[in-house]
Short mmCIF file of C-alpha atoms in Angstrom, two decimals:
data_model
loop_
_atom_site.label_atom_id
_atom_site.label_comp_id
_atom_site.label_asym_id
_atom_site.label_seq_id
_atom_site.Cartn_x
_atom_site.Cartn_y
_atom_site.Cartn_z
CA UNK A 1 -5.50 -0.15 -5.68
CA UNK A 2 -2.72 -2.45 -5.48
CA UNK A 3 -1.66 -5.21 -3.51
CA UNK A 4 -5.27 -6.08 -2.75
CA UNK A 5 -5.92 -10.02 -2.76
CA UNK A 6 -4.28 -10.03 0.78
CA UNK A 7 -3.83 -8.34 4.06
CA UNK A 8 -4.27 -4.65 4.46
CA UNK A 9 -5.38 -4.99 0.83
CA UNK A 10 -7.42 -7.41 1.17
CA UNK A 11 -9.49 -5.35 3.88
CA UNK A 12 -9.73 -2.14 2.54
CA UNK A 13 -10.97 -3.40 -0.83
CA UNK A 14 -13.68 -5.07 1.49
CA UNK A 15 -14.22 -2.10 3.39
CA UNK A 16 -14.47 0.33 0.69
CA UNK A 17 -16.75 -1.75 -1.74
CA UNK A 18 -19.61 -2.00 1.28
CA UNK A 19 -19.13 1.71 1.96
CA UNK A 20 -20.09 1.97 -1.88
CA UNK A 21 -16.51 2.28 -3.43
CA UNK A 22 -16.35 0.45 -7.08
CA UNK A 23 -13.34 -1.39 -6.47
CA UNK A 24 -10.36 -1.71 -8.99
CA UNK A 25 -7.40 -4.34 -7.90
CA UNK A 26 -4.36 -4.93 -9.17
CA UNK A 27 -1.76 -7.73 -8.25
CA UNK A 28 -0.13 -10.52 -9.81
CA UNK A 29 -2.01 -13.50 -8.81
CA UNK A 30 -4.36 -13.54 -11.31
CA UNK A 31 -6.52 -16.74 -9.46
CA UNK A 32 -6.77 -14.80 -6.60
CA UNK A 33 -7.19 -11.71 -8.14
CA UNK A 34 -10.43 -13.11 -9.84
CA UNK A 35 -11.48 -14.72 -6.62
CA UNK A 36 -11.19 -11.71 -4.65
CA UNK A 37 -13.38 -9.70 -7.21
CA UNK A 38 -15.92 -12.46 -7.12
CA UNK A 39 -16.62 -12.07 -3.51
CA UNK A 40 -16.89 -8.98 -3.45
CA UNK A 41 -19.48 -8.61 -6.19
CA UNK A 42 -21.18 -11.93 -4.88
CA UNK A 43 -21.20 -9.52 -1.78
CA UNK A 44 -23.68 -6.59 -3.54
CA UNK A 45 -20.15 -4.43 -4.07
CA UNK A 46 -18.57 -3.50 -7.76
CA UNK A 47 -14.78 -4.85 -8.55
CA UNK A 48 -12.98 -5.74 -11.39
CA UNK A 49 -9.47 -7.26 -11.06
CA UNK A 50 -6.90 -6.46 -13.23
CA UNK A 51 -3.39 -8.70 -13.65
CA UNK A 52 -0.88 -5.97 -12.90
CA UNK A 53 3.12 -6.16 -11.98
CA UNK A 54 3.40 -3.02 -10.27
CA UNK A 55 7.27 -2.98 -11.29
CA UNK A 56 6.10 -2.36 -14.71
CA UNK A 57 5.14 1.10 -16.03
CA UNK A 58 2.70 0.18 -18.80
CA UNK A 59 0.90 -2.36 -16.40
CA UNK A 60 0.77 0.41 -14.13
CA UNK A 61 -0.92 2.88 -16.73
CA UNK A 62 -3.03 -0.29 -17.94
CA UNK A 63 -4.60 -0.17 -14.04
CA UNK A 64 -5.29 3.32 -14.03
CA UNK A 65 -6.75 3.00 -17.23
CA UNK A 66 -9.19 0.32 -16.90
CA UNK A 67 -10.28 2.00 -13.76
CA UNK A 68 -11.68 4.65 -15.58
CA UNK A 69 -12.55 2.65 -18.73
CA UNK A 70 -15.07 1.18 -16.46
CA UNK A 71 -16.59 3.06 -13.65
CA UNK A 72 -15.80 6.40 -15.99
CA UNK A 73 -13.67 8.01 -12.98
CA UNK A 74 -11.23 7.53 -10.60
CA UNK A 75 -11.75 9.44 -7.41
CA UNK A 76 -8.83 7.64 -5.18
CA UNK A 77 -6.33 4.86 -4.94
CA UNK A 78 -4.31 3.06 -2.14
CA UNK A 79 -0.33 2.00 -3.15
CA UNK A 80 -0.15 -0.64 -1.02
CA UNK A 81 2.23 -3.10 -2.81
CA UNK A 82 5.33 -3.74 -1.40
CA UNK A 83 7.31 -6.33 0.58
CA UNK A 84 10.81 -7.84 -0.96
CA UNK A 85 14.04 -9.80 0.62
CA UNK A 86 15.62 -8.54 3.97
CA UNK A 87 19.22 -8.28 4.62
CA UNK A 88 21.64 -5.83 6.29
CA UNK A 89 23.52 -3.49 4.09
CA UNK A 90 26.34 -5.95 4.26
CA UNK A 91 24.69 -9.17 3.51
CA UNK A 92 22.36 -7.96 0.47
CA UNK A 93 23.66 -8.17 -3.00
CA UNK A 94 22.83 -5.14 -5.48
CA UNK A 95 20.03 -7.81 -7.03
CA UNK A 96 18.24 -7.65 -3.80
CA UNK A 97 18.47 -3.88 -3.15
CA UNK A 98 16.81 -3.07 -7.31
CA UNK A 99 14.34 -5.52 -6.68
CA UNK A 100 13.17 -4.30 -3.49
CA UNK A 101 13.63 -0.57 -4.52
CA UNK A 102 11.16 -1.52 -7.62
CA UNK A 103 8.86 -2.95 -5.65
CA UNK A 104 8.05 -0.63 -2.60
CA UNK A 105 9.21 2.14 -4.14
CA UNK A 106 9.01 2.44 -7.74
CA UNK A 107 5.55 1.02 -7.85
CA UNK A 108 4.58 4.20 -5.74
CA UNK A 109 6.25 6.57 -8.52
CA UNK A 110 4.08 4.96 -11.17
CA UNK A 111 1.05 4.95 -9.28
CA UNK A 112 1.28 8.61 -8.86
CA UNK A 113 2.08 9.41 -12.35
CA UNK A 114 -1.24 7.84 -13.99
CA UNK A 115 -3.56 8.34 -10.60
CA UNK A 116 -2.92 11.77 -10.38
CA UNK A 117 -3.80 13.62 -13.69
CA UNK A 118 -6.96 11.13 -13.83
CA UNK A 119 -7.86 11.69 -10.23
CA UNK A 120 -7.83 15.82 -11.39
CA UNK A 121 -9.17 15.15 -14.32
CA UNK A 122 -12.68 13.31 -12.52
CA UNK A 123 -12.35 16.70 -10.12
CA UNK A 124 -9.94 15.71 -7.31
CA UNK A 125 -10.19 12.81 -4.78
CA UNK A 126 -6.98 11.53 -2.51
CA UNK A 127 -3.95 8.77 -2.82
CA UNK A 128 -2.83 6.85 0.12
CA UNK A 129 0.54 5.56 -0.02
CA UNK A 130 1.64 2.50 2.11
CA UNK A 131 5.25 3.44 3.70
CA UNK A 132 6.13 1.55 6.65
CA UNK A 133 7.35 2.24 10.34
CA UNK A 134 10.63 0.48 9.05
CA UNK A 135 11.10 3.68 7.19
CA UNK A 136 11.40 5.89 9.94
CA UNK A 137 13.04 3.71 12.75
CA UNK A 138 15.22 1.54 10.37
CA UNK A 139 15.92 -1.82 11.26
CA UNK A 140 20.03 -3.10 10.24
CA UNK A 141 18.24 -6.23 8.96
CA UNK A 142 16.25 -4.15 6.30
CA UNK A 143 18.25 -2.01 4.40
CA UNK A 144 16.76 -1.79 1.03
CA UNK A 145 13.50 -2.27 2.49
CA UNK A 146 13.98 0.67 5.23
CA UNK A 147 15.40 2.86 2.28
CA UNK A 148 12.39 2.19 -0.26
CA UNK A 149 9.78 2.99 2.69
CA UNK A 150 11.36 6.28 3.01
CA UNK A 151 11.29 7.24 0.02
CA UNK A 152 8.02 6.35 -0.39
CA UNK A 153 7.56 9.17 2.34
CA UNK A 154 9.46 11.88 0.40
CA UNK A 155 7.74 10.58 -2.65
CA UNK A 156 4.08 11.25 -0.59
CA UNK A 157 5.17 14.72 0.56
CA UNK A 158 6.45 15.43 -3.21
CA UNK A 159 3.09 14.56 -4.95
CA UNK A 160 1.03 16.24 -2.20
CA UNK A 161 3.20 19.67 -3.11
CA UNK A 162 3.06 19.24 -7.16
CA UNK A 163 -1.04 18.80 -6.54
CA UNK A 164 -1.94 20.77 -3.78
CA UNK A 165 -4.06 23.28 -5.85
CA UNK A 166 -5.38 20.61 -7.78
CA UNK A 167 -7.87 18.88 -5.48
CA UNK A 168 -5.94 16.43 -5.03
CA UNK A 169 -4.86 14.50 -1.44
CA UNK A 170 -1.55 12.62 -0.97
CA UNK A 171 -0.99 10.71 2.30
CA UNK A 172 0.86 7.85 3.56
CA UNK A 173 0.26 5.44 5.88
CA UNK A 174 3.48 4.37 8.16
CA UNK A 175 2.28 1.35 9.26
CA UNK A 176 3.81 -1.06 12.01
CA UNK A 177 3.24 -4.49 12.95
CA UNK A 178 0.00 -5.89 10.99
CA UNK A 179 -1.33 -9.18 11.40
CA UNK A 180 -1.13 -10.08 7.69
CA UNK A 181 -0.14 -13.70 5.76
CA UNK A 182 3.32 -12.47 5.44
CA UNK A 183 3.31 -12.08 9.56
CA UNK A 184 1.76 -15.12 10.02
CA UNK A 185 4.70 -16.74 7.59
CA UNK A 186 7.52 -14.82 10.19
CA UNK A 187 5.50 -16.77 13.42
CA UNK A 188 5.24 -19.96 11.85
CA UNK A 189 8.52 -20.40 10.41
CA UNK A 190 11.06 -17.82 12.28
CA UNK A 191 9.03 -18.01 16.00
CA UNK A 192 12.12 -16.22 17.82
CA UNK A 193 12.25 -13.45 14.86
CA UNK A 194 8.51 -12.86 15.45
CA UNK A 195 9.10 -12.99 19.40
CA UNK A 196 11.78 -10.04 18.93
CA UNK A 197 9.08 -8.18 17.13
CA UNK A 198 6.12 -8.61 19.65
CA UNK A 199 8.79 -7.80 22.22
CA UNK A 200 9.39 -4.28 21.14
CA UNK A 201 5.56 -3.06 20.86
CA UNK A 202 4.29 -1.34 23.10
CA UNK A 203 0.72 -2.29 23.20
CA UNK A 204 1.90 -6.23 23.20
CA UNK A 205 0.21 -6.65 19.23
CA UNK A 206 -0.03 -6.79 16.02
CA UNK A 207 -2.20 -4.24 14.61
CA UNK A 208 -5.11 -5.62 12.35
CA UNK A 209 -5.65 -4.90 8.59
CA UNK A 210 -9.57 -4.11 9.41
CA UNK A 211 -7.49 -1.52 11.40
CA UNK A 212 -5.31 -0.53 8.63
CA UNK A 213 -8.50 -0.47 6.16
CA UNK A 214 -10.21 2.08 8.56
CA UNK A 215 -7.38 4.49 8.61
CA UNK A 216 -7.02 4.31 4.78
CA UNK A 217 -11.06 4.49 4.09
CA UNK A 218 -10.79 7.56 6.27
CA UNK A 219 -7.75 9.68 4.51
CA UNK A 220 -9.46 8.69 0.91
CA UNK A 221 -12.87 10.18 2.11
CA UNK A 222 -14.16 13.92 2.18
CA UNK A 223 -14.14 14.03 6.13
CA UNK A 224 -10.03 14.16 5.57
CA UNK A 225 -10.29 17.25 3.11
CA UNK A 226 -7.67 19.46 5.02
CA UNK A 227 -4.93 16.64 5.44
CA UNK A 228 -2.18 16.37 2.48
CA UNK A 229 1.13 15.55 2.86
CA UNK A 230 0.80 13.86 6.20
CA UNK A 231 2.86 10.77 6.81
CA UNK A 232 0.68 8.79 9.47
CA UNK A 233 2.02 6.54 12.18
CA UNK A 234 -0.61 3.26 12.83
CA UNK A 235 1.55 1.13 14.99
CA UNK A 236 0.48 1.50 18.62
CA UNK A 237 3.08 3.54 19.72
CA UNK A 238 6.04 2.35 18.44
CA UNK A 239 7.68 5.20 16.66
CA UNK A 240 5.55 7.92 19.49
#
């Protein structure tokens, strides 16, 4: 998985290790990475951390490879990577847009490339992919981020097509507002940005990452064997 020393990441890589998962995380912060790992193990679960930028291809393939250089398989995986700078379609510059575009969405294309011919090649399992509720609604502050989300849902409903005889699952998750670090950053420093989010939900919160890690342990497990393709809304209400 990706994007897992935090957040929804953070949670499902908890989740899934004490549901009996061996756990396989890749991010960038190697220190936290490690720590991450540790607890996990130190918790009676198997993980191994591996440095990965998920921008990078061979990083990417180095992931997917060391998943199955040590556990021998690789039965699923959760893209759930993303994040980037926010701007209108005005106001962002063409570095902004690439670097957010790599990030949530090219990430997701590499992913798929390496996860999927091991995943058939250990005898099928499922993908999650991480879009966002920004992707569907759009939001004129988040225009490379809104665009990279939604292709991260054509992207899902591609891969579940190319591999749907293959035992193989492809789903993504369109998640809303979560109660992660990089929420907590919005409250703390922009308190009238967060108060315009809050303002619009419909169930008056922030959705949890336990929550999040529920929904994902679910799609990735056998009692979801008839859903592919699906791109699924978890963000009380908001886009119903």
């Amino acid at each position: 998985m990706t994007g897992g020393t935090q957040g929804m990441g953070l949670a499902f890589a908890q989740r899934a290790a004490t549901e009996g998962a061996s756990v396989v995380i890749g991010a960038r912060d190697k220190d936290r990475g490690e720590e991450v790992a540790a607890q996990i193990r130190n918790a009676g679960g198997n993980a191994l951390f591996v440095p990965t930028d998920v921008t990078v291809e061979e990083e990417m393939a180095r992931l997917v490879d060391s998943a199955v250089s040590e556990f021998g398989r690789l039965d699923g995986a959760f893209n759930n990577a993303g994040g980037g700078p926010m701007a209108s379609v005005r106001d962002a510059d063409s570095a902004d847009w690439h670097r957010s575009l790599a990030l949530n969405l090219t990430s997701v294309f590499y992913g798929l490339k390496y996860e999927l011919p091991a995943i058939i090649a250990s005898g099928g399992g499922a993908i999650v992919n991480n879009a966002s509720v920004s992707g569907v609604k759009g939001d004129a502050a988040q225009a490379a981020y809104n665009a990279s989300k939604h292709g991260v849902i054509g992207l899902t409903r591609s891969a579940a097509l190319d591999v749907a005889r293959s035992g193989v699952r492809v789903n993504a998750l369109v998640t809303g507002l979560i109660d992660t670090p990089l929420w907590q950053n919005v409250v703390n420093q922009a308190p009238s940005t967060a108060e315009r989010y809050l303002s619009v939900q419909p169930t008056g919160r922030a959705g949890t990452s336990d929550e999040v890690a529920a929904l994902t342990t679910f799609l990735l497990s056998d009692e979801a064997t008839f859903i592919s393709g699906a791109s699924i809304a978890i963000d009380g209400a908001l886009t119903a």
